JSON list of C-alpha atoms in Angstrom, two decimals:
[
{"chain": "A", "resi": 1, "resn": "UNK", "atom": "CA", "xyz": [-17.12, -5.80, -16.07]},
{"chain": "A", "resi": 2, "resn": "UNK", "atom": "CA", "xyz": [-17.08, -8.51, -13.46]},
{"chain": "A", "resi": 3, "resn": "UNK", "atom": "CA", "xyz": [-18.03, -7.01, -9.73]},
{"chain": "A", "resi": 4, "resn": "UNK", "atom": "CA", "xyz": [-15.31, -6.62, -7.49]},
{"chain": "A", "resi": 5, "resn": "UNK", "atom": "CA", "xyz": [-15.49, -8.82, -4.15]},
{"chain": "A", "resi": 6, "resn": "UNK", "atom": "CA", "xyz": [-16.43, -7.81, -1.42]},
{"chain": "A", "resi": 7, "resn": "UNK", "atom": "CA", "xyz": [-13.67, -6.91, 1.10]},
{"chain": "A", "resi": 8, "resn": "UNK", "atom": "CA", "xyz": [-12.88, -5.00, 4.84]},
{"chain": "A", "resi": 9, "resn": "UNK", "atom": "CA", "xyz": [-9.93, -3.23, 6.02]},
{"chain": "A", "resi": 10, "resn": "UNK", "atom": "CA", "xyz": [-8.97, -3.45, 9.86]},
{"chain": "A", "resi": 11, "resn": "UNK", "atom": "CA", "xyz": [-5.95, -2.89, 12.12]},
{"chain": "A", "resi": 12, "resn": "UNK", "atom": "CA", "xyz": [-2.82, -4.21, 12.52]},
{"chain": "A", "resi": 13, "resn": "UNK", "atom": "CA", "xyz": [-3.13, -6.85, 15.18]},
{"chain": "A", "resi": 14, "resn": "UNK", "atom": "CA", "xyz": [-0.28, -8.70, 16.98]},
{"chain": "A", "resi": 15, "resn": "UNK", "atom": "CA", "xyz": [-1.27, -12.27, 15.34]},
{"chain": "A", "resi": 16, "resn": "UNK", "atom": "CA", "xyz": [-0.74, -10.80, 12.19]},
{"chain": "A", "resi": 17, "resn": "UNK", "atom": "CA", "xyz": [3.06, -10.64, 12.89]},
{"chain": "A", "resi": 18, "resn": "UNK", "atom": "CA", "xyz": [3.93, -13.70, 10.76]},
{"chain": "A", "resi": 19, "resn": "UNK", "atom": "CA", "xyz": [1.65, -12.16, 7.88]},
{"chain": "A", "resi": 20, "resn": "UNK", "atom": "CA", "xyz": [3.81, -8.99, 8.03]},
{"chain": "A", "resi": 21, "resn": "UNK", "atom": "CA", "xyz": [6.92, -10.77, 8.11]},
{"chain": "A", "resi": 22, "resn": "UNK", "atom": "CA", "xyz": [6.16, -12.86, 5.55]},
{"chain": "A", "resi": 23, "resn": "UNK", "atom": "CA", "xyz": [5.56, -9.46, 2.88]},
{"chain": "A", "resi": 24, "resn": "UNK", "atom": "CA", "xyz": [8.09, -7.25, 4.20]},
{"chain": "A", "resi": 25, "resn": "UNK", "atom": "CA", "xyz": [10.92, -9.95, 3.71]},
{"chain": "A", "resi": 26, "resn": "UNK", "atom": "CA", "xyz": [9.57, -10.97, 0.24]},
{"chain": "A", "resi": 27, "resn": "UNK", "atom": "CA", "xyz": [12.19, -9.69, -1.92]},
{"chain": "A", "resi": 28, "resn": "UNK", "atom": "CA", "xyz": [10.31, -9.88, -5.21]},
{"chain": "A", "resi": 29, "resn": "UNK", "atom": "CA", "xyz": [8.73, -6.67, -3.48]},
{"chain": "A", "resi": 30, "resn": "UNK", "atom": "CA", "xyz": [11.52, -4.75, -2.52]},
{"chain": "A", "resi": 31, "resn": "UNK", "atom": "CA", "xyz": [11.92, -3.62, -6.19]},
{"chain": "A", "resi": 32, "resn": "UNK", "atom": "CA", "xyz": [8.39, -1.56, -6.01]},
{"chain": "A", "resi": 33, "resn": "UNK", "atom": "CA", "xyz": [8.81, -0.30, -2.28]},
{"chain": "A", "resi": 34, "resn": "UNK", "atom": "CA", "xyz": [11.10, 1.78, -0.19]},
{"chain": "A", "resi": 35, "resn": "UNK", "atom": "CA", "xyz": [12.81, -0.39, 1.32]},
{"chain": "A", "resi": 36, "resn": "UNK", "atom": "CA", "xyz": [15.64, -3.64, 0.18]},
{"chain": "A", "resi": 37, "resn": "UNK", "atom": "CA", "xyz": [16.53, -5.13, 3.92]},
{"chain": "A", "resi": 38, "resn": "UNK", "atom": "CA", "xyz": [14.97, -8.38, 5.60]},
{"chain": "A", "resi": 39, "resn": "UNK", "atom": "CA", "xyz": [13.20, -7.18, 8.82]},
{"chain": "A", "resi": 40, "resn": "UNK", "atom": "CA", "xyz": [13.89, -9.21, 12.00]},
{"chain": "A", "resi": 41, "resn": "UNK", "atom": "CA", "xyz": [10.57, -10.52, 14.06]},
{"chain": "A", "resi": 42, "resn": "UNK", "atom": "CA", "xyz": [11.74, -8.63, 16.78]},
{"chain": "A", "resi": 43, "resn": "UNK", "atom": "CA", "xyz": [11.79, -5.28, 14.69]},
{"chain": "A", "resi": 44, "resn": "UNK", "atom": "CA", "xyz": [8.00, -6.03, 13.49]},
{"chain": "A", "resi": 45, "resn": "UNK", "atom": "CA", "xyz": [7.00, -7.08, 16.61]},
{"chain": "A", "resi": 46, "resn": "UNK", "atom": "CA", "xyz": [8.41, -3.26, 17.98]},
{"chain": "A", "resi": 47, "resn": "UNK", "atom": "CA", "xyz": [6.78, -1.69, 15.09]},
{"chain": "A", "resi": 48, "resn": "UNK", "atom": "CA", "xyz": [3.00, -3.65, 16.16]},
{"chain": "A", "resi": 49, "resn": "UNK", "atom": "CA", "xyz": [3.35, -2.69, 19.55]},
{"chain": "A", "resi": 50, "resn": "UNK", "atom": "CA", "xyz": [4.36, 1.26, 18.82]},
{"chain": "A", "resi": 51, "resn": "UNK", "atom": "CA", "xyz": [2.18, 1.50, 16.21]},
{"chain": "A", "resi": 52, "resn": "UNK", "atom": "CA", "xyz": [-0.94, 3.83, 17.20]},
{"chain": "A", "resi": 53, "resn": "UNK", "atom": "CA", "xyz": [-2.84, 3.14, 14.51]},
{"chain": "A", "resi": 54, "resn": "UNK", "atom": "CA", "xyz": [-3.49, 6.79, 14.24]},
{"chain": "A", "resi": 55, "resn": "UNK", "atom": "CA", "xyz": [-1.78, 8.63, 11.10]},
{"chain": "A", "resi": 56, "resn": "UNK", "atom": "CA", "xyz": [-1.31, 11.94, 12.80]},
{"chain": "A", "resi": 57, "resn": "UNK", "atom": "CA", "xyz": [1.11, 10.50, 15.59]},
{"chain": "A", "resi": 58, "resn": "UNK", "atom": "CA", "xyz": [2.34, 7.61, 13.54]},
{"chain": "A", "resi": 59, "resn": "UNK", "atom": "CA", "xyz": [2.43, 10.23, 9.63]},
{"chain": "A", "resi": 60, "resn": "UNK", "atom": "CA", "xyz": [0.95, 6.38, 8.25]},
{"chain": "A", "resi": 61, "resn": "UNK", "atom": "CA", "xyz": [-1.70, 4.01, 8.96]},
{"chain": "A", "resi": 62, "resn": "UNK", "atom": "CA", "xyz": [-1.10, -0.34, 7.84]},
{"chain": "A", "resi": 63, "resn": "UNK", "atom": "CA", "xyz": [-4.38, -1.93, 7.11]},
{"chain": "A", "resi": 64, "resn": "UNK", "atom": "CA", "xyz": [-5.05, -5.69, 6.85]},
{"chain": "A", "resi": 65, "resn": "UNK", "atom": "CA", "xyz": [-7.19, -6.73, 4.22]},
{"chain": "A", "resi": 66, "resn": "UNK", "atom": "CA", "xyz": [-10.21, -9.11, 4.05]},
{"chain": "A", "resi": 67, "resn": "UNK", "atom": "CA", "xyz": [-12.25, -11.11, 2.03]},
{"chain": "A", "resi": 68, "resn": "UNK", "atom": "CA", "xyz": [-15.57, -12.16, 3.06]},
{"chain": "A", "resi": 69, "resn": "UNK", "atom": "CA", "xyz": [-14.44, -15.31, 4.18]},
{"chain": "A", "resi": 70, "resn": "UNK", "atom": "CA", "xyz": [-12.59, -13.25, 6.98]},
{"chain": "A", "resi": 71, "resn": "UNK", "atom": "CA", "xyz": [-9.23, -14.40, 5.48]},
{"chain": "A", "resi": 72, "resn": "UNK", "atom": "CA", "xyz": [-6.44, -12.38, 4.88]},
{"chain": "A", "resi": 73, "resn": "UNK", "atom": "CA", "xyz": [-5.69, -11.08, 0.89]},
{"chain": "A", "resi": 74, "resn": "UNK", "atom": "CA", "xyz": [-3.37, -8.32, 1.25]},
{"chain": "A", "resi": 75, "resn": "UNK", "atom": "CA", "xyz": [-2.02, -4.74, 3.11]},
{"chain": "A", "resi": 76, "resn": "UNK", "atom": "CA", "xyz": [-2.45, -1.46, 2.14]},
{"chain": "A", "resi": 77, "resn": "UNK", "atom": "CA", "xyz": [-0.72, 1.72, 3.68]},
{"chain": "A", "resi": 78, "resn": "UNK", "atom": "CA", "xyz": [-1.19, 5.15, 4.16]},
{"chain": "A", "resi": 79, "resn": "UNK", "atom": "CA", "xyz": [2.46, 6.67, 4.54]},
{"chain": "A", "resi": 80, "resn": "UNK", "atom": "CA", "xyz": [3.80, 9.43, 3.89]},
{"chain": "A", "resi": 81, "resn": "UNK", "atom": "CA", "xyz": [1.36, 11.38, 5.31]},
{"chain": "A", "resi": 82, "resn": "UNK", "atom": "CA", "xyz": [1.01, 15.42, 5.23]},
{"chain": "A", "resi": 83, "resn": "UNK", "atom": "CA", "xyz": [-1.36, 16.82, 7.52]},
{"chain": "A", "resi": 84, "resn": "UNK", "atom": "CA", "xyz": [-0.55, 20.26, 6.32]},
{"chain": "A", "resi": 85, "resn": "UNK", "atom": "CA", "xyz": [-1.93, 19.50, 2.37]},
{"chain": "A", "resi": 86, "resn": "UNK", "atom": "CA", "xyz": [-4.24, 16.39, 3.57]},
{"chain": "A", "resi": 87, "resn": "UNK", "atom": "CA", "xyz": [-2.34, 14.19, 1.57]},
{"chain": "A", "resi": 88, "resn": "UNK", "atom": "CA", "xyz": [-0.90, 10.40, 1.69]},
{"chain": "A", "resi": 89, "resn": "UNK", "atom": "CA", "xyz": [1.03, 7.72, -0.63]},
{"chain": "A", "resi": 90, "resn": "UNK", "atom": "CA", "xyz": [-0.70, 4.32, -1.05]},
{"chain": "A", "resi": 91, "resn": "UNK", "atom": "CA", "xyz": [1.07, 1.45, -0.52]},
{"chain": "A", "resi": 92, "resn": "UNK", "atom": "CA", "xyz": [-0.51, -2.05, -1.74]},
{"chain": "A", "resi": 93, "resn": "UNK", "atom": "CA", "xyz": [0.07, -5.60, -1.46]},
{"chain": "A", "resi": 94, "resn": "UNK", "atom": "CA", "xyz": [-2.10, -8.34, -2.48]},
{"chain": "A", "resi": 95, "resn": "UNK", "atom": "CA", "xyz": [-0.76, -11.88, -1.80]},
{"chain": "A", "resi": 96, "resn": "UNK", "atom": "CA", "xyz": [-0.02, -13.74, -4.59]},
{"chain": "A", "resi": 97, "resn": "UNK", "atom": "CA", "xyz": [-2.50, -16.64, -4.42]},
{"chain": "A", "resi": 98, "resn": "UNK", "atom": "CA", "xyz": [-5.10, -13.54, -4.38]},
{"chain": "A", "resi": 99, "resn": "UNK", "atom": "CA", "xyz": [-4.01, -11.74, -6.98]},
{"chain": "A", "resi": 100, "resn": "UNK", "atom": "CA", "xyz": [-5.85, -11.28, -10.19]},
{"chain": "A", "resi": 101, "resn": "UNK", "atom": "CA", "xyz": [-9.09, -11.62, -8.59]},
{"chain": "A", "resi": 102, "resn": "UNK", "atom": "CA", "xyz": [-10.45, -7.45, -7.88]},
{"chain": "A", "resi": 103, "resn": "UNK", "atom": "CA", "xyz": [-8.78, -7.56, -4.94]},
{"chain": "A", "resi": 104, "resn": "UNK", "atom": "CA", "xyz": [-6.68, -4.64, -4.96]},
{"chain": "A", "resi": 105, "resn": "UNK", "atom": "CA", "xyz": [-9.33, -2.70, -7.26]},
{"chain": "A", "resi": 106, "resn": "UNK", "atom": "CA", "xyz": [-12.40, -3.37, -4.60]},
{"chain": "A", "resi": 107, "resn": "UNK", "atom": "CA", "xyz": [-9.49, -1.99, -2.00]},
{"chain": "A", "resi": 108, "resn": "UNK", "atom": "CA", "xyz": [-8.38, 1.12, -3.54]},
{"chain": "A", "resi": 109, "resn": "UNK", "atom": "CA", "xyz": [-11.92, 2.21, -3.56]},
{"chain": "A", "resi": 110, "resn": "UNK", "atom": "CA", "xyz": [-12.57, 1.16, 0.35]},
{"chain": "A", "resi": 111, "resn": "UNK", "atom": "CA", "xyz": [-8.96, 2.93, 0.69]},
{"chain": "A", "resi": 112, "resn": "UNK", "atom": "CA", "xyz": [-10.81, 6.02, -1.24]},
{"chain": "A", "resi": 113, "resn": "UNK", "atom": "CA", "xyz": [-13.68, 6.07, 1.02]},
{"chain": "A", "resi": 114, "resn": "UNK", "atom": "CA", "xyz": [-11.89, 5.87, 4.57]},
{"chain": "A", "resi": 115, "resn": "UNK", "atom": "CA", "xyz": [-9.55, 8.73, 3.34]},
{"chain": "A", "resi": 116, "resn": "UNK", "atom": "CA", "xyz": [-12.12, 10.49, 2.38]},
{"chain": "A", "resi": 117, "resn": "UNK", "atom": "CA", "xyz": [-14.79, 10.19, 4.91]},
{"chain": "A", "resi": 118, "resn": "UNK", "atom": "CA", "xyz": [-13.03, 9.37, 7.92]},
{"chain": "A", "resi": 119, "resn": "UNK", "atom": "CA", "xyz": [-9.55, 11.04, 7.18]},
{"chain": "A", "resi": 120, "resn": "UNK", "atom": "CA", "xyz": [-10.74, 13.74, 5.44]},
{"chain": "A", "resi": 121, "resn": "UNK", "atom": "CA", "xyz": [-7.45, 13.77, 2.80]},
{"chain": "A", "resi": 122, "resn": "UNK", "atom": "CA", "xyz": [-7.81, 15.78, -0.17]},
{"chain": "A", "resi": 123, "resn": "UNK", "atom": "CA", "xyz": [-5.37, 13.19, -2.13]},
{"chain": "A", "resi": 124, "resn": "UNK", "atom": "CA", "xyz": [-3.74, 10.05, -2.70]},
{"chain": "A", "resi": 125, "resn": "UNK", "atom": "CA", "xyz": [-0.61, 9.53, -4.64]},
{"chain": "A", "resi": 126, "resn": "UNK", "atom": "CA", "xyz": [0.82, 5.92, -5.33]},
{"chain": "A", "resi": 127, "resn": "UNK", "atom": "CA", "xyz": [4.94, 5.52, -6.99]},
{"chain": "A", "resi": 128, "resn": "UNK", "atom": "CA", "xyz": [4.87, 2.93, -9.54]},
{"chain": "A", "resi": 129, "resn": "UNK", "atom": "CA", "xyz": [7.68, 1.10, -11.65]},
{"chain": "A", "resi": 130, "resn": "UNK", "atom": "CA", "xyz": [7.60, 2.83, -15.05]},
{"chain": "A", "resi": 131, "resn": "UNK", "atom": "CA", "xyz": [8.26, -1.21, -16.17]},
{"chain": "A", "resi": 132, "resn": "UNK", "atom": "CA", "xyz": [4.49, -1.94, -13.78]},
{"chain": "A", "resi": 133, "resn": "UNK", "atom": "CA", "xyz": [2.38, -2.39, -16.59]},
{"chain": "A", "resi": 134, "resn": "UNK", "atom": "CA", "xyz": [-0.18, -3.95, -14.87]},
{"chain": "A", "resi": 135, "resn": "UNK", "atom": "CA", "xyz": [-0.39, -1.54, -11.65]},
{"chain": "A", "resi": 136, "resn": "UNK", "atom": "CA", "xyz": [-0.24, 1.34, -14.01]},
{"chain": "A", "resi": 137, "resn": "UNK", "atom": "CA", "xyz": [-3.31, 0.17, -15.58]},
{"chain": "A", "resi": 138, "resn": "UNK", "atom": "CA", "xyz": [-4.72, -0.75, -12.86]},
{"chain": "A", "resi": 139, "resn": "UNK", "atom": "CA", "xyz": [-4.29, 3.13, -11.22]},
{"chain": "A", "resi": 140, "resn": "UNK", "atom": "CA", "xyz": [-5.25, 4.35, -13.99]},
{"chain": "A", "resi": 141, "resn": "UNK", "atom": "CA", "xyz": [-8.59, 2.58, -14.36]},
{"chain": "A", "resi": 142, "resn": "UNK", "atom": "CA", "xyz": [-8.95, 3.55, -10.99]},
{"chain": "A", "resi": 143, "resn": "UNK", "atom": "CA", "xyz": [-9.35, 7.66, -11.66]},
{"chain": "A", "resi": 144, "resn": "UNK", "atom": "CA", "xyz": [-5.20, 8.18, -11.36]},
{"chain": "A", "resi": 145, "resn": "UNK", "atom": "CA", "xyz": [-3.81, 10.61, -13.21]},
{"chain": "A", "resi": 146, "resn": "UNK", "atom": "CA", "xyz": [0.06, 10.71, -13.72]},
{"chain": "A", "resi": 147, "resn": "UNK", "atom": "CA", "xyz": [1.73, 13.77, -13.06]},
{"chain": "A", "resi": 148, "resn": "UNK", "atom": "CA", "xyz": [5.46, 12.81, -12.44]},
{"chain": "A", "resi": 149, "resn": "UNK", "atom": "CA", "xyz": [8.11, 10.58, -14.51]},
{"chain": "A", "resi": 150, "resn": "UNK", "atom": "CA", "xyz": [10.95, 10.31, -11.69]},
{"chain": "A", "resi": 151, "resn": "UNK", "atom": "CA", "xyz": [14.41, 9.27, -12.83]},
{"chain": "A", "resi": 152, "resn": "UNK", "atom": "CA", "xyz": [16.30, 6.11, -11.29]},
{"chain": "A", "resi": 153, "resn": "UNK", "atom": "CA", "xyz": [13.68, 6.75, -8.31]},
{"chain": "A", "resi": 154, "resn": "UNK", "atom": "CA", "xyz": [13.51, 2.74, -7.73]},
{"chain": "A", "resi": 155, "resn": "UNK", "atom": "CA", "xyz": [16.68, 0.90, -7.15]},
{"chain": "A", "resi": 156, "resn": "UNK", "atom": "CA", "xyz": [16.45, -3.20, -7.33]},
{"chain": "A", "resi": 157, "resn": "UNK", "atom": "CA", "xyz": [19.20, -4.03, -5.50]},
{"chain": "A", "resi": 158, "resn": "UNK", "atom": "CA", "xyz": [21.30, -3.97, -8.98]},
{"chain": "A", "resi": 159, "resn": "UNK", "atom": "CA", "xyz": [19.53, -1.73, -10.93]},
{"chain": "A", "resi": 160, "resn": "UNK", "atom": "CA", "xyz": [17.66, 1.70, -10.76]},
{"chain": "A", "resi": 161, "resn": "UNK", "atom": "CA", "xyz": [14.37, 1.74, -12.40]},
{"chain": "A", "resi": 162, "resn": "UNK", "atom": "CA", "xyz": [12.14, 4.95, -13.55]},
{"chain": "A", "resi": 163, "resn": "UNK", "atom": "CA", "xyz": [8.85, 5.15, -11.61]},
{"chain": "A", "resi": 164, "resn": "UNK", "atom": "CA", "xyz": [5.73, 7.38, -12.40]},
{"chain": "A", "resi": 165, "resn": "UNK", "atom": "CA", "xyz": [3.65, 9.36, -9.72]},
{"chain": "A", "resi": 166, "resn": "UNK", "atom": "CA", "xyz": [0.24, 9.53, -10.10]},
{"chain": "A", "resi": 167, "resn": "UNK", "atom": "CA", "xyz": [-2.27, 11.58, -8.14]},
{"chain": "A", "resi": 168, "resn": "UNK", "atom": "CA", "xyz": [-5.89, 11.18, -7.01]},
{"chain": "A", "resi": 169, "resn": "UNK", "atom": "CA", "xyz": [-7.97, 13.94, -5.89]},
{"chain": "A", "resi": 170, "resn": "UNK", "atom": "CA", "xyz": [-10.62, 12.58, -3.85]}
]
């Protein structure tokens, strides 16, 4: 197997407003995610400066991630988050020059390891397209176990779609 890069998370910062902009108004993505509305600059630009960055005031933390090169490849999210069972949904978004490169597999293992060590969750549980091949696999690979086949749970805008929940312990 070919080593996975090397990569950091870090916070949210306000330069990265046209980065967040530019994902959360891709519609391609609005298929795999919770949401199916453009977000206004103004609206992201609220969200960056209320954001705490802490997931027990904010129930989710946004991450920026990095290659070694310092240049941005993606976000991944905690959301979701249940202090009461220690628990959080994944959210994950490589850009799509960066994709197919380890990228998201070298950052569900950093993701892992913060949760773990710094968040102390007890597990992670990602929503996935049951049509997702790839991100299934990729989940799965990854120690994810599916527990959950949810019913018209993802709606495209035209169509609802089937998604699978899979779990983590970590």
């Amino acid at each position: 197997m070919k080593p996975l890069p090397a990569i950091s998370l870090r916070a949210l910062e306000p330069e990265d407003l046209d980065l967040l902009y530019r994902i959360e108004n891709d519609d391609a993505l609005w298929g795999v995610g919770i949401t199916n509305v453009p977000y206004s600059r103004f609206l992201l630009h609220e969200f960056l400066s209320s954001s705490t960055g802490d997931i027990y005031t904010d129930k989710q933390v946004r991450l920026v991630i990095e290659n070694e090169s310092h240049q941005t490849v993606g976000l991944a999210d905690l959301m979701s988050f249940d202090p009461k069972n220690m628990k959080a949904e994944l959210g994950l978004v490589i850009l799509r020059a960066c994709r197919h490169q380890g990228y998201a597999a070298a950052t569900i293992l950093k993701i892992h390891d913060y949760a773990r060590r710094t968040l102390h969750l007890h597990q992670i549980y990602v929503v996935i397209a049951v049509s997702n091949d790839n991100t299934l696999r990729l989940f799965q690979q990854m120690g994810y176990q599916q527990s959950a086949r949810l019913a018209d749970w993802l709606f495209d805008g035209e169509h609802y779609h089937d998604a699978i929940v899979m779990q983590h312990v970590l």
